Amino acid sequence: MKKFLQKVQAILSLICILGISCIGTGCSRQPEVYNSVDTAMGTIINQTIYASPKEAALQREVTGEILSRIHLLEKDYLSWRLDTAEIYQINRSAGTGQAKVLSDKLAGILEQCKAVSAASDGAFDFTIGQLARLWDIDTWATMQATDSGQNKRFVVPTQEQIHLAMSNSQIDALGVEGNQILLPAGMQLDLGAVGKGIVLDDAKEILAAHTEVTGAVISAGGSILTYGSKPDGSCWNVAIVDPFDSAGSLGILKLTGQCCVSTSGDYERFVEVDGKRYHHILDPATGYPADSGVRSVTILSDSGILSDALSTACFVLGVEEGLELAQCFQAEALFVDEEGGIYMTEGMHNCFVAN
Ligand code: AMP
Ligand code: MG
């Protein structure tokens, strides 16, 4: 619960920074702002939609449509838990020797994931499912809630267990040909690193289909989409969380039009055992939480799936190689290292305003 409240707190502070202070209060100057907060895909979805003053029903409809799409993405495609999802079914086929036929949607997603995986030399690896299950990342939040951050039930995996899981997490062993996918025994896919980014790309599609929408900000966990413009023409202000104090911010990005911003940070999900912190971004080369000297990476891109995949990959690679990788994909990047140093690409520098 503490972790959940921290997240709500972080999002509320983000909303304040965005300057959307009239939401739902009947403020007469900007009645066209509509805001909704929901939970989906295991995270908080915050939507702010701008349209002409007469379009309140439409704004509700748009936020409802985006929320339904997020539920559908999880239920039909991305979940490794729900038996209705394509990823779940592909994972079940591992080792059967039977190739599965990919939907066009998932084939497109995997193609982009493979490109980031290849360019990052495997630092981004969506075949990491066995390793992620071994580390039990998805249960940490509930463990922390009961143990106030000092987790007593989590047991750090042994080196032997890690080696075994690593041998099943080898992207080179994945067979994808055309729209067919073949998983070797033991391999499990995990698209946890790109799910929120995919949400942003789908949200863009829905917003574009509603021409009455003049602007929007959609946030899904650590990923944020800005779309269109504000009624007063000012920039979108997206806060960058301070990894040393996740309720605060380091500064803001001043953005115009359509942008996708994703952050991966070691403060987002972690457990502490005997005073040592284990976070949720794994280095496929070691099998342990990445130890590249960074605490958070923020990526700015036109594409949600790319911003999300790259933030994870760059976190694993660290500052130097991460900056190179981001530039390969025409993305902007900002790194915060363990000493609090901030490193960024030139394009990021042009829109970042420090506190
Ligand atoms: P993010 O917070 O976007 O960086 O995504 C982290 C999530 O992606 C984790 O909870 C895992 O499910 C998964 N993951 C962890 N490490 C990696 C990695 N190196 N490559 C791909 N996915 C990963
Ligand atoms: Mg990511």
mmCIF file of C-alpha atoms and ligand atoms in Angstrom:
data_model
loop_
_atom_site.group_PDB
_atom_site.id
_atom_site.type_symbol
_atom_site.label_atom_id
_atom_site.label_comp_id
_atom_site.label_asym_id
_atom_site.label_seq_id
_atom_site.Cartn_x
_atom_site.Cartn_y
_atom_site.Cartn_z
ATOM 1 C CA MET A 1 0.000 0.000 0.000
ATOM 2 C CA LYS A 2 2.884 2.347 0.841
ATOM 3 C CA LYS A 3 4.303 1.791 -2.633
ATOM 4 C CA PHE A 4 0.884 2.416 -4.203
ATOM 5 C CA LEU A 5 0.481 5.649 -2.275
ATOM 6 C CA GLN A 6 3.969 6.759 -3.303
ATOM 7 C CA LYS A 7 2.944 6.235 -6.905
ATOM 8 C CA VAL A 8 -0.305 8.187 -6.435
ATOM 9 C CA GLN A 9 1.686 10.937 -4.732
ATOM 10 C CA ALA A 10 4.180 11.025 -7.610
ATOM 11 C CA ILE A 11 1.369 11.260 -10.152
ATOM 12 C CA LEU A 12 -0.441 13.957 -8.214
ATOM 13 C CA SER A 13 2.748 15.992 -8.032
ATOM 14 C CA LEU A 14 3.169 15.483 -11.767
ATOM 15 C CA ILE A 15 -0.351 16.809 -12.354
ATOM 16 C CA CYS A 16 0.437 19.864 -10.257
ATOM 17 C CA ILE A 17 3.603 20.449 -12.246
ATOM 18 C CA LEU A 18 1.620 20.138 -15.450
ATOM 19 C CA GLY A 19 -0.478 23.009 -14.142
ATOM 20 C CA ILE A 20 -3.797 21.254 -14.611
ATOM 21 C CA SER A 21 -5.236 22.744 -11.479
ATOM 22 C CA CYS A 22 -8.839 23.267 -12.628
ATOM 23 C CA ILE A 23 -9.641 19.635 -13.274
ATOM 24 C CA GLY A 24 -13.093 18.619 -12.107
ATOM 25 C CA THR A 25 -13.573 21.692 -9.973
ATOM 26 C CA GLY A 26 -15.860 23.582 -12.280
ATOM 27 C CA CYS A 27 -13.178 26.192 -12.967
ATOM 28 C CA SER A 28 -14.830 28.519 -15.437
ATOM 29 C CA ARG A 29 -11.756 29.603 -17.425
ATOM 30 C CA GLN A 30 -10.829 26.184 -18.836
ATOM 31 C CA PRO A 31 -13.994 24.065 -18.788
ATOM 32 C CA GLU A 32 -12.696 22.015 -21.701
ATOM 33 C CA VAL A 33 -10.202 20.083 -19.572
ATOM 34 C CA TYR A 34 -11.362 16.608 -18.625
ATOM 35 C CA ASN A 35 -9.332 14.302 -16.409
ATOM 36 C CA SER A 36 -9.678 10.659 -15.394
ATOM 37 C CA VAL A 37 -7.548 8.410 -13.203
ATOM 38 C CA ASP A 38 -7.885 4.629 -13.394
ATOM 39 C CA THR A 39 -5.790 1.539 -12.821
ATOM 40 C CA ALA A 40 -5.055 -0.874 -15.653
ATOM 41 C CA MET A 41 -2.147 -3.093 -16.675
ATOM 42 C CA GLY A 42 -1.040 -3.020 -13.054
ATOM 43 C CA THR A 43 -0.413 0.718 -13.081
ATOM 44 C CA ILE A 44 -2.126 4.095 -12.797
ATOM 45 C CA ILE A 45 -3.544 5.532 -16.001
ATOM 46 C CA ASN A 46 -3.985 9.284 -15.884
ATOM 47 C CA GLN A 47 -5.726 10.920 -18.833
ATOM 48 C CA THR A 48 -6.242 14.619 -19.482
ATOM 49 C CA ILE A 49 -8.169 15.527 -22.600
ATOM 50 C CA TYR A 50 -8.701 18.990 -24.078
ATOM 51 C CA ALA A 51 -11.554 19.623 -26.522
ATOM 52 C CA SER A 52 -13.957 22.426 -27.275
ATOM 53 C CA PRO A 53 -16.182 23.389 -24.291
ATOM 54 C CA LYS A 54 -19.214 21.581 -25.704
ATOM 55 C CA GLU A 55 -17.465 18.239 -25.895
ATOM 56 C CA ALA A 56 -17.538 16.937 -22.296
ATOM 57 C CA ALA A 57 -19.393 13.764 -23.331
ATOM 58 C CA LEU A 58 -16.878 13.171 -26.091
ATOM 59 C CA GLN A 59 -13.966 13.583 -23.673
ATOM 60 C CA ARG A 60 -15.484 10.961 -21.369
ATOM 61 C CA GLU A 61 -15.986 8.716 -24.383
ATOM 62 C CA VAL A 62 -12.350 9.126 -25.492
ATOM 63 C CA THR A 63 -10.921 8.335 -22.047
ATOM 64 C CA GLY A 64 -13.262 5.320 -21.857
ATOM 65 C CA GLU A 65 -12.119 4.142 -25.272
ATOM 66 C CA ILE A 66 -8.447 4.458 -24.331
ATOM 67 C CA LEU A 67 -9.027 2.601 -21.065
ATOM 68 C CA SER A 68 -10.881 -0.212 -22.868
ATOM 69 C CA ARG A 69 -8.000 -0.475 -25.358
ATOM 70 C CA ILE A 70 -5.512 -0.843 -22.476
ATOM 71 C CA HIS A 71 -7.579 -3.656 -20.954
ATOM 72 C CA LEU A 72 -7.790 -5.302 -24.374
ATOM 73 C CA LEU A 73 -4.036 -4.996 -24.976
ATOM 74 C CA GLU A 74 -3.402 -6.783 -21.716
ATOM 75 C CA LYS A 75 -6.136 -9.412 -22.073
ATOM 76 C CA ASP A 76 -5.679 -10.290 -25.744
ATOM 77 C CA TYR A 77 -1.983 -9.701 -26.383
ATOM 78 C CA LEU A 78 0.536 -8.814 -23.708
ATOM 79 C CA SER A 79 -0.172 -10.630 -20.460
ATOM 80 C CA TRP A 80 1.948 -13.624 -19.443
ATOM 81 C CA ARG A 81 -0.612 -14.354 -16.710
ATOM 82 C CA LEU A 82 -3.995 -14.296 -18.491
ATOM 83 C CA ASP A 83 -4.704 -17.417 -20.555
ATOM 84 C CA THR A 84 -6.622 -15.282 -23.074
ATOM 85 C CA ALA A 85 -3.459 -13.408 -24.086
ATOM 86 C CA GLU A 86 -1.307 -14.263 -27.074
ATOM 87 C CA ILE A 87 1.929 -13.992 -25.074
ATOM 88 C CA TYR A 88 0.553 -16.461 -22.504
ATOM 89 C CA GLN A 89 -0.320 -18.916 -25.270
ATOM 90 C CA ILE A 90 3.051 -18.513 -26.996
ATOM 91 C CA ASN A 91 4.788 -19.152 -23.673
ATOM 92 C CA ARG A 92 2.735 -22.316 -23.196
ATOM 93 C CA SER A 93 3.912 -23.574 -26.570
ATOM 94 C CA ALA A 94 7.609 -23.471 -25.511
ATOM 95 C CA GLY A 95 9.344 -26.749 -26.148
ATOM 96 C CA THR A 96 6.411 -28.371 -27.971
ATOM 97 C CA GLY A 97 8.111 -27.931 -31.347
ATOM 98 C CA GLN A 98 4.892 -26.323 -32.582
ATOM 99 C CA ALA A 99 5.277 -22.852 -34.098
ATOM 100 C CA LYS A 100 2.519 -20.364 -33.222
ATOM 101 C CA VAL A 101 1.040 -17.972 -35.762
ATOM 102 C CA LEU A 102 1.429 -14.368 -34.606
ATOM 103 C CA SER A 103 -1.339 -11.800 -34.940
ATOM 104 C CA ASP A 104 -0.327 -8.807 -37.063
ATOM 105 C CA LYS A 105 -0.401 -6.664 -33.927
ATOM 106 C CA LEU A 106 2.026 -8.831 -31.965
ATOM 107 C CA ALA A 107 4.219 -9.455 -35.027
ATOM 108 C CA GLY A 108 4.675 -5.665 -35.378
ATOM 109 C CA ILE A 109 5.475 -5.309 -31.663
ATOM 110 C CA LEU A 110 8.026 -8.129 -31.698
ATOM 111 C CA GLU A 111 9.701 -6.734 -34.791
ATOM 112 C CA GLN A 112 10.399 -3.460 -33.008
ATOM 113 C CA CYS A 113 11.506 -5.272 -29.858
ATOM 114 C CA LYS A 114 13.924 -7.371 -31.888
ATOM 115 C CA ALA A 115 15.414 -4.249 -33.465
ATOM 116 C CA VAL A 116 16.139 -2.732 -30.029
ATOM 117 C CA SER A 117 17.446 -6.038 -28.774
ATOM 118 C CA ALA A 118 19.874 -6.354 -31.698
ATOM 119 C CA ALA A 119 21.033 -2.728 -31.500
ATOM 120 C CA SER A 120 21.583 -2.980 -27.735
ATOM 121 C CA ASP A 121 23.547 -6.225 -28.082
ATOM 122 C CA GLY A 122 20.933 -8.050 -26.006
ATOM 123 C CA ALA A 123 20.773 -5.527 -23.136
ATOM 124 C CA PHE A 124 17.081 -5.354 -24.000
ATOM 125 C CA ASP A 125 15.862 -8.956 -24.095
ATOM 126 C CA PHE A 126 12.157 -9.815 -24.134
ATOM 127 C CA THR A 127 12.943 -13.550 -23.736
ATOM 128 C CA ILE A 128 13.832 -12.747 -20.122
ATOM 129 C CA GLY A 129 10.563 -14.227 -18.757
ATOM 130 C CA GLN A 130 12.144 -17.114 -16.797
ATOM 131 C CA LEU A 131 14.599 -14.748 -15.159
ATOM 132 C CA ALA A 132 11.889 -12.198 -14.306
ATOM 133 C CA ARG A 133 9.735 -14.984 -12.766
ATOM 134 C CA LEU A 134 12.734 -16.276 -10.808
ATOM 135 C CA TRP A 135 13.314 -12.821 -9.340
ATOM 136 C CA ASP A 136 9.539 -12.693 -8.695
ATOM 137 C CA ILE A 137 9.452 -9.018 -9.672
ATOM 138 C CA ASP A 138 5.671 -8.876 -9.944
ATOM 139 C CA THR A 139 5.084 -9.813 -6.312
ATOM 140 C CA TRP A 140 7.498 -7.297 -4.796
ATOM 141 C CA ALA A 141 4.895 -4.547 -4.459
ATOM 142 C CA THR A 142 2.663 -6.675 -2.243
ATOM 143 C CA MET A 143 5.628 -7.970 -0.245
ATOM 144 C CA GLN A 144 6.799 -4.433 0.426
ATOM 145 C CA ALA A 145 3.327 -3.420 1.528
ATOM 146 C CA THR A 146 3.369 -6.019 4.267
ATOM 147 C CA ASP A 147 6.985 -5.659 5.274
ATOM 148 C CA SER A 148 7.407 -1.881 5.097
ATOM 149 C CA GLY A 149 10.242 -2.016 2.591
ATOM 150 C CA GLN A 150 12.341 -4.525 4.549
ATOM 151 C CA ASN A 151 11.270 -7.658 2.796
ATOM 152 C CA LYS A 152 11.469 -10.796 4.906
ATOM 153 C CA ARG A 153 9.863 -13.308 2.621
ATOM 154 C CA PHE A 154 11.835 -12.607 -0.549
ATOM 155 C CA VAL A 155 14.775 -14.937 -0.950
ATOM 156 C CA VAL A 156 17.515 -13.909 -3.385
ATOM 157 C CA PRO A 157 17.853 -16.623 -6.064
ATOM 158 C CA THR A 158 20.956 -18.782 -5.985
ATOM 159 C CA GLN A 159 23.677 -18.497 -8.621
ATOM 160 C CA GLU A 160 22.646 -21.933 -9.891
ATOM 161 C CA GLN A 161 19.014 -20.875 -10.342
ATOM 162 C CA ILE A 162 20.154 -17.712 -12.104
ATOM 163 C CA HIS A 163 22.364 -19.629 -14.512
ATOM 164 C CA LEU A 164 19.545 -22.015 -15.357
ATOM 165 C CA ALA A 165 17.092 -19.157 -15.994
ATOM 166 C CA MET A 166 19.725 -17.343 -18.084
ATOM 167 C CA SER A 167 20.192 -20.405 -20.262
ATOM 168 C CA ASN A 168 16.460 -20.208 -21.034
ATOM 169 C CA SER A 169 16.592 -16.462 -21.746
ATOM 170 C CA GLN A 170 18.579 -16.300 -24.965
ATOM 171 C CA ILE A 171 17.082 -14.152 -27.670
ATOM 172 C CA ASP A 172 19.283 -15.852 -30.290
ATOM 173 C CA ALA A 173 17.453 -19.128 -29.618
ATOM 174 C CA LEU A 174 14.064 -17.589 -30.447
ATOM 175 C CA GLY A 175 12.701 -18.623 -33.830
ATOM 176 C CA VAL A 176 10.668 -15.951 -35.614
ATOM 177 C CA GLU A 177 10.031 -16.311 -39.303
ATOM 178 C CA GLY A 178 7.403 -14.230 -41.041
ATOM 179 C CA ASN A 179 4.361 -14.486 -38.787
ATOM 180 C CA GLN A 180 5.489 -17.719 -37.110
ATOM 181 C CA ILE A 181 7.176 -17.968 -33.735
ATOM 182 C CA LEU A 182 8.849 -21.008 -32.220
ATOM 183 C CA LEU A 183 9.949 -21.051 -28.592
ATOM 184 C CA PRO A 184 12.542 -23.561 -27.388
ATOM 185 C CA ALA A 185 11.881 -25.431 -24.134
ATOM 186 C CA GLY A 186 12.102 -23.199 -21.067
ATOM 187 C CA MET A 187 11.917 -19.883 -22.925
ATOM 188 C CA GLN A 188 9.272 -17.414 -21.741
ATOM 189 C CA LEU A 189 8.553 -14.034 -23.301
ATOM 190 C CA ASP A 190 8.030 -10.939 -21.131
ATOM 191 C CA LEU A 191 6.902 -7.659 -22.678
ATOM 192 C CA GLY A 192 6.789 -5.852 -19.325
ATOM 193 C CA ALA A 193 9.429 -3.408 -20.560
ATOM 194 C CA VAL A 194 7.285 -2.131 -23.449
ATOM 195 C CA GLY A 195 3.641 -2.556 -22.362
ATOM 196 C CA LYS A 196 3.167 1.061 -21.253
ATOM 197 C CA GLY A 197 4.843 2.374 -24.384
ATOM 198 C CA ILE A 198 2.492 0.320 -26.548
ATOM 199 C CA VAL A 199 -0.389 1.902 -24.613
ATOM 200 C CA LEU A 200 0.850 5.341 -25.701
ATOM 201 C CA ASP A 201 0.979 4.320 -29.381
ATOM 202 C CA ASP A 202 -2.558 2.932 -29.226
ATOM 203 C CA ALA A 203 -3.776 6.029 -27.369
ATOM 204 C CA LYS A 204 -2.313 8.200 -30.166
ATOM 205 C CA GLU A 205 -4.356 6.242 -32.703
ATOM 206 C CA ILE A 206 -7.578 6.721 -30.722
ATOM 207 C CA LEU A 207 -6.955 10.433 -30.162
ATOM 208 C CA ALA A 208 -6.254 10.975 -33.855
ATOM 209 C CA ALA A 209 -9.600 9.368 -34.726
ATOM 210 C CA HIS A 210 -11.383 12.078 -32.675
ATOM 211 C CA THR A 211 -10.687 15.321 -34.484
ATOM 212 C CA GLU A 212 -12.531 17.337 -31.823
ATOM 213 C CA VAL A 213 -9.732 16.529 -29.361
ATOM 214 C CA THR A 214 -7.282 19.416 -29.468
ATOM 215 C CA GLY A 215 -4.778 18.160 -26.928
ATOM 216 C CA ALA A 216 -4.119 15.407 -24.409
ATOM 217 C CA VAL A 217 -1.693 14.053 -21.850
ATOM 218 C CA ILE A 218 -1.899 10.323 -21.164
ATOM 219 C CA SER A 219 0.331 8.719 -18.574
ATOM 220 C CA ALA A 220 0.712 4.989 -17.986
ATOM 221 C CA GLY A 221 3.168 4.259 -15.183
ATOM 222 C CA GLY A 222 6.538 5.621 -16.237
ATOM 223 C CA SER A 223 5.423 6.485 -19.790
ATOM 224 C CA ILE A 224 3.734 9.728 -20.844
ATOM 225 C CA LEU A 225 2.210 10.851 -24.151
ATOM 226 C CA THR A 226 1.674 14.507 -24.996
ATOM 227 C CA TYR A 227 -0.621 15.156 -27.935
ATOM 228 C CA GLY A 228 -1.784 18.295 -29.766
ATOM 229 C CA SER A 229 -1.653 21.543 -27.842
ATOM 230 C CA LYS A 230 -3.006 23.307 -24.788
ATOM 231 C CA PRO A 231 -5.742 25.911 -25.295
ATOM 232 C CA ASP A 232 -3.333 28.726 -24.337
ATOM 233 C CA GLY A 233 -0.635 27.433 -26.692
ATOM 234 C CA SER A 234 1.928 26.956 -23.915
ATOM 235 C CA CYS A 235 4.265 23.934 -23.783
ATOM 236 C CA TRP A 236 3.449 20.629 -22.185
ATOM 237 C CA ASN A 237 5.472 20.320 -18.984
ATOM 238 C CA VAL A 238 6.511 16.770 -18.147
ATOM 239 C CA ALA A 239 8.255 16.311 -14.817
ATOM 240 C CA ILE A 240 11.275 14.035 -14.470
ATOM 241 C CA VAL A 241 11.148 12.150 -11.181
ATOM 242 C CA ASP A 242 14.140 12.548 -8.880
ATOM 243 C CA PRO A 243 15.406 8.971 -8.409
ATOM 244 C CA PHE A 244 16.874 9.978 -5.029
ATOM 245 C CA ASP A 245 13.435 11.183 -3.853
ATOM 246 C CA SER A 246 10.720 9.727 -6.045
ATOM 247 C CA ALA A 247 8.055 12.070 -4.645
ATOM 248 C CA GLY A 248 10.018 15.015 -6.056
ATOM 249 C CA SER A 249 11.269 16.057 -9.474
ATOM 250 C CA LEU A 250 14.638 17.005 -10.977
ATOM 251 C CA GLY A 251 13.139 19.366 -13.510
ATOM 252 C CA ILE A 252 10.717 19.445 -16.385
ATOM 253 C CA LEU A 253 10.750 18.748 -20.090
ATOM 254 C CA LYS A 254 9.065 21.513 -22.086
ATOM 255 C CA LEU A 255 7.486 19.757 -25.046
ATOM 256 C CA THR A 256 5.320 20.702 -27.988
ATOM 257 C CA GLY A 257 2.918 18.461 -29.902
ATOM 258 C CA GLN A 258 3.140 14.709 -29.951
ATOM 259 C CA CYS A 259 5.902 13.197 -27.817
ATOM 260 C CA CYS A 260 6.422 9.952 -25.926
ATOM 261 C CA VAL A 261 8.477 10.071 -22.739
ATOM 262 C CA SER A 262 9.422 6.903 -20.830
ATOM 263 C CA THR A 263 11.477 6.578 -17.686
ATOM 264 C CA SER A 264 13.076 3.454 -16.247
ATOM 265 C CA GLY A 265 14.338 3.840 -12.691
ATOM 266 C CA ASP A 266 15.562 1.629 -9.881
ATOM 267 C CA TYR A 267 13.086 3.323 -7.504
ATOM 268 C CA GLU A 268 10.038 2.066 -9.421
ATOM 269 C CA ARG A 269 10.074 -1.532 -8.209
ATOM 270 C CA PHE A 270 12.500 -3.033 -5.749
ATOM 271 C CA VAL A 271 12.939 -5.205 -2.677
ATOM 272 C CA GLU A 272 15.462 -4.827 0.097
ATOM 273 C CA VAL A 273 17.082 -7.861 1.674
ATOM 274 C CA ASP A 274 19.615 -7.436 4.490
ATOM 275 C CA GLY A 275 19.999 -3.771 3.569
ATOM 276 C CA LYS A 276 20.693 -4.491 -0.116
ATOM 277 C CA ARG A 277 18.323 -3.201 -2.746
ATOM 278 C CA TYR A 278 17.328 -5.357 -5.708
ATOM 279 C CA HIS A 279 15.459 -3.562 -8.510
ATOM 280 C CA HIS A 280 13.400 -4.771 -11.468
ATOM 281 C CA ILE A 281 15.621 -4.018 -14.484
ATOM 282 C CA LEU A 282 17.707 -7.103 -15.138
ATOM 283 C CA ASP A 283 20.992 -7.348 -16.969
ATOM 284 C CA PRO A 284 20.631 -10.357 -19.297
ATOM 285 C CA ALA A 285 24.429 -10.721 -19.274
ATOM 286 C CA THR A 286 24.643 -11.312 -15.502
ATOM 287 C CA GLY A 287 21.123 -12.400 -14.563
ATOM 288 C CA TYR A 288 21.145 -9.821 -11.730
ATOM 289 C CA PRO A 289 19.557 -6.361 -11.475
ATOM 290 C CA ALA A 290 21.536 -4.100 -13.801
ATOM 291 C CA ASP A 291 24.496 -2.421 -12.149
ATOM 292 C CA SER A 292 25.536 0.105 -14.785
ATOM 293 C CA GLY A 293 25.945 3.058 -12.440
ATOM 294 C CA VAL A 294 22.660 4.765 -13.375
ATOM 295 C CA ARG A 295 19.573 5.309 -11.231
ATOM 296 C CA SER A 296 17.186 6.401 -13.971
ATOM 297 C CA VAL A 297 16.962 6.921 -17.717
ATOM 298 C CA THR A 298 14.372 9.047 -19.508
ATOM 299 C CA ILE A 299 13.839 8.685 -23.256
ATOM 300 C CA LEU A 300 11.988 11.066 -25.550
ATOM 301 C CA SER A 301 10.804 9.667 -28.902
ATOM 302 C CA ASP A 302 7.980 9.881 -31.441
ATOM 303 C CA SER A 303 7.198 6.254 -30.674
ATOM 304 C CA GLY A 304 5.885 4.911 -27.367
ATOM 305 C CA ILE A 305 7.203 1.382 -27.826
ATOM 306 C CA LEU A 306 10.647 2.741 -28.699
ATOM 307 C CA SER A 307 10.780 5.173 -25.786
ATOM 308 C CA ASP A 308 9.829 2.350 -23.407
ATOM 309 C CA ALA A 309 12.163 -0.287 -24.871
ATOM 310 C CA LEU A 310 15.058 2.183 -25.039
ATOM 311 C CA SER A 311 14.639 3.396 -21.458
ATOM 312 C CA THR A 312 15.040 -0.201 -20.260
ATOM 313 C CA ALA A 313 17.921 -0.951 -22.651
ATOM 314 C CA CYS A 314 19.771 2.275 -21.789
ATOM 315 C CA PHE A 315 19.391 1.589 -18.076
ATOM 316 C CA VAL A 316 21.177 -1.744 -18.579
ATOM 317 C CA LEU A 317 23.883 -0.244 -20.824
ATOM 318 C CA GLY A 318 24.729 2.791 -18.689
ATOM 319 C CA VAL A 319 25.513 6.338 -19.770
ATOM 320 C CA GLU A 320 28.088 5.974 -22.518
ATOM 321 C CA GLU A 321 26.666 3.091 -24.544
ATOM 322 C CA GLY A 322 23.114 4.149 -23.717
ATOM 323 C CA LEU A 323 23.615 7.602 -25.256
ATOM 324 C CA GLU A 324 24.862 5.932 -28.443
ATOM 325 C CA LEU A 325 21.922 3.531 -28.552
ATOM 326 C CA ALA A 326 19.341 6.317 -28.124
ATOM 327 C CA GLN A 327 20.893 8.235 -31.004
ATOM 328 C CA CYS A 328 20.703 5.152 -33.254
ATOM 329 C CA PHE A 329 16.921 5.420 -32.928
ATOM 330 C CA GLN A 330 16.766 9.244 -33.238
ATOM 331 C CA ALA A 331 15.643 9.376 -29.607
ATOM 332 C CA GLU A 332 16.696 11.854 -26.918
ATOM 333 C CA ALA A 333 17.961 10.574 -23.582
ATOM 334 C CA LEU A 334 18.605 11.803 -20.049
ATOM 335 C CA PHE A 335 20.544 9.719 -17.529
ATOM 336 C CA VAL A 336 20.856 10.239 -13.772
ATOM 337 C CA ASP A 337 23.823 8.369 -12.346
ATOM 338 C CA GLU A 338 24.474 7.097 -8.836
ATOM 339 C CA GLU A 339 26.268 10.313 -7.869
ATOM 340 C CA GLY A 340 23.359 12.438 -9.021
ATOM 341 C CA GLY A 341 25.137 13.482 -12.234
ATOM 342 C CA ILE A 342 22.833 14.253 -15.161
ATOM 343 C CA TYR A 343 23.878 13.376 -18.718
ATOM 344 C CA MET A 344 21.777 14.043 -21.796
ATOM 345 C CA THR A 345 21.652 14.302 -25.556
ATOM 346 C CA GLU A 346 21.617 17.733 -27.141
ATOM 347 C CA GLY A 347 17.945 17.506 -28.112
ATOM 348 C CA MET A 348 17.023 16.655 -24.532
ATOM 349 C CA HIS A 349 19.143 19.512 -23.279
ATOM 350 C CA ASN A 350 17.096 21.882 -25.446
ATOM 351 C CA CYS A 351 13.851 21.017 -23.677
ATOM 352 C CA PHE A 352 15.033 20.237 -20.123
ATOM 353 C CA VAL A 353 14.641 22.882 -17.432
ATOM 354 C CA ALA A 354 16.290 21.919 -14.137
ATOM 355 C CA ASN A 355 14.598 22.819 -10.846
HETATM 356 P P1 AMP B 1 10.805 -0.798 -17.434
HETATM 357 O O1 AMP B 1 10.309 -0.366 -16.101
HETATM 358 O O2 AMP B 1 10.062 -0.237 -18.613
HETATM 359 O O3 AMP B 1 12.280 -0.573 -17.587
HETATM 360 O O4 AMP B 1 10.545 -2.357 -17.574
HETATM 361 C C1 AMP B 1 10.983 -3.262 -16.599
HETATM 362 C C2 AMP B 1 10.273 -4.589 -16.801
HETATM 363 O O5 AMP B 1 10.725 -5.182 -18.015
HETATM 364 C C3 AMP B 1 10.587 -5.592 -15.706
HETATM 365 O O6 AMP B 1 9.589 -5.588 -14.717
HETATM 366 C C4 AMP B 1 10.637 -6.930 -16.465
HETATM 367 O O7 AMP B 1 9.332 -7.440 -16.639
HETATM 368 C C5 AMP B 1 11.151 -6.514 -17.826
HETATM 369 N N1 AMP B 1 12.626 -6.478 -17.945
HETATM 370 C C6 AMP B 1 13.566 -6.380 -16.971
HETATM 371 N N2 AMP B 1 14.807 -6.317 -17.484
HETATM 372 C C7 AMP B 1 14.657 -6.379 -18.829
HETATM 373 C C8 AMP B 1 15.588 -6.378 -19.913
HETATM 374 N N3 AMP B 1 16.899 -6.283 -19.731
HETATM 375 N N4 AMP B 1 15.070 -6.463 -21.177
HETATM 376 C C9 AMP B 1 13.734 -6.560 -21.397
HETATM 377 N N5 AMP B 1 12.830 -6.582 -20.411
HETATM 378 C C10 AMP B 1 13.275 -6.485 -19.132
HETATM 379 MG MG MG B 2 10.735 0.276 -20.565
#
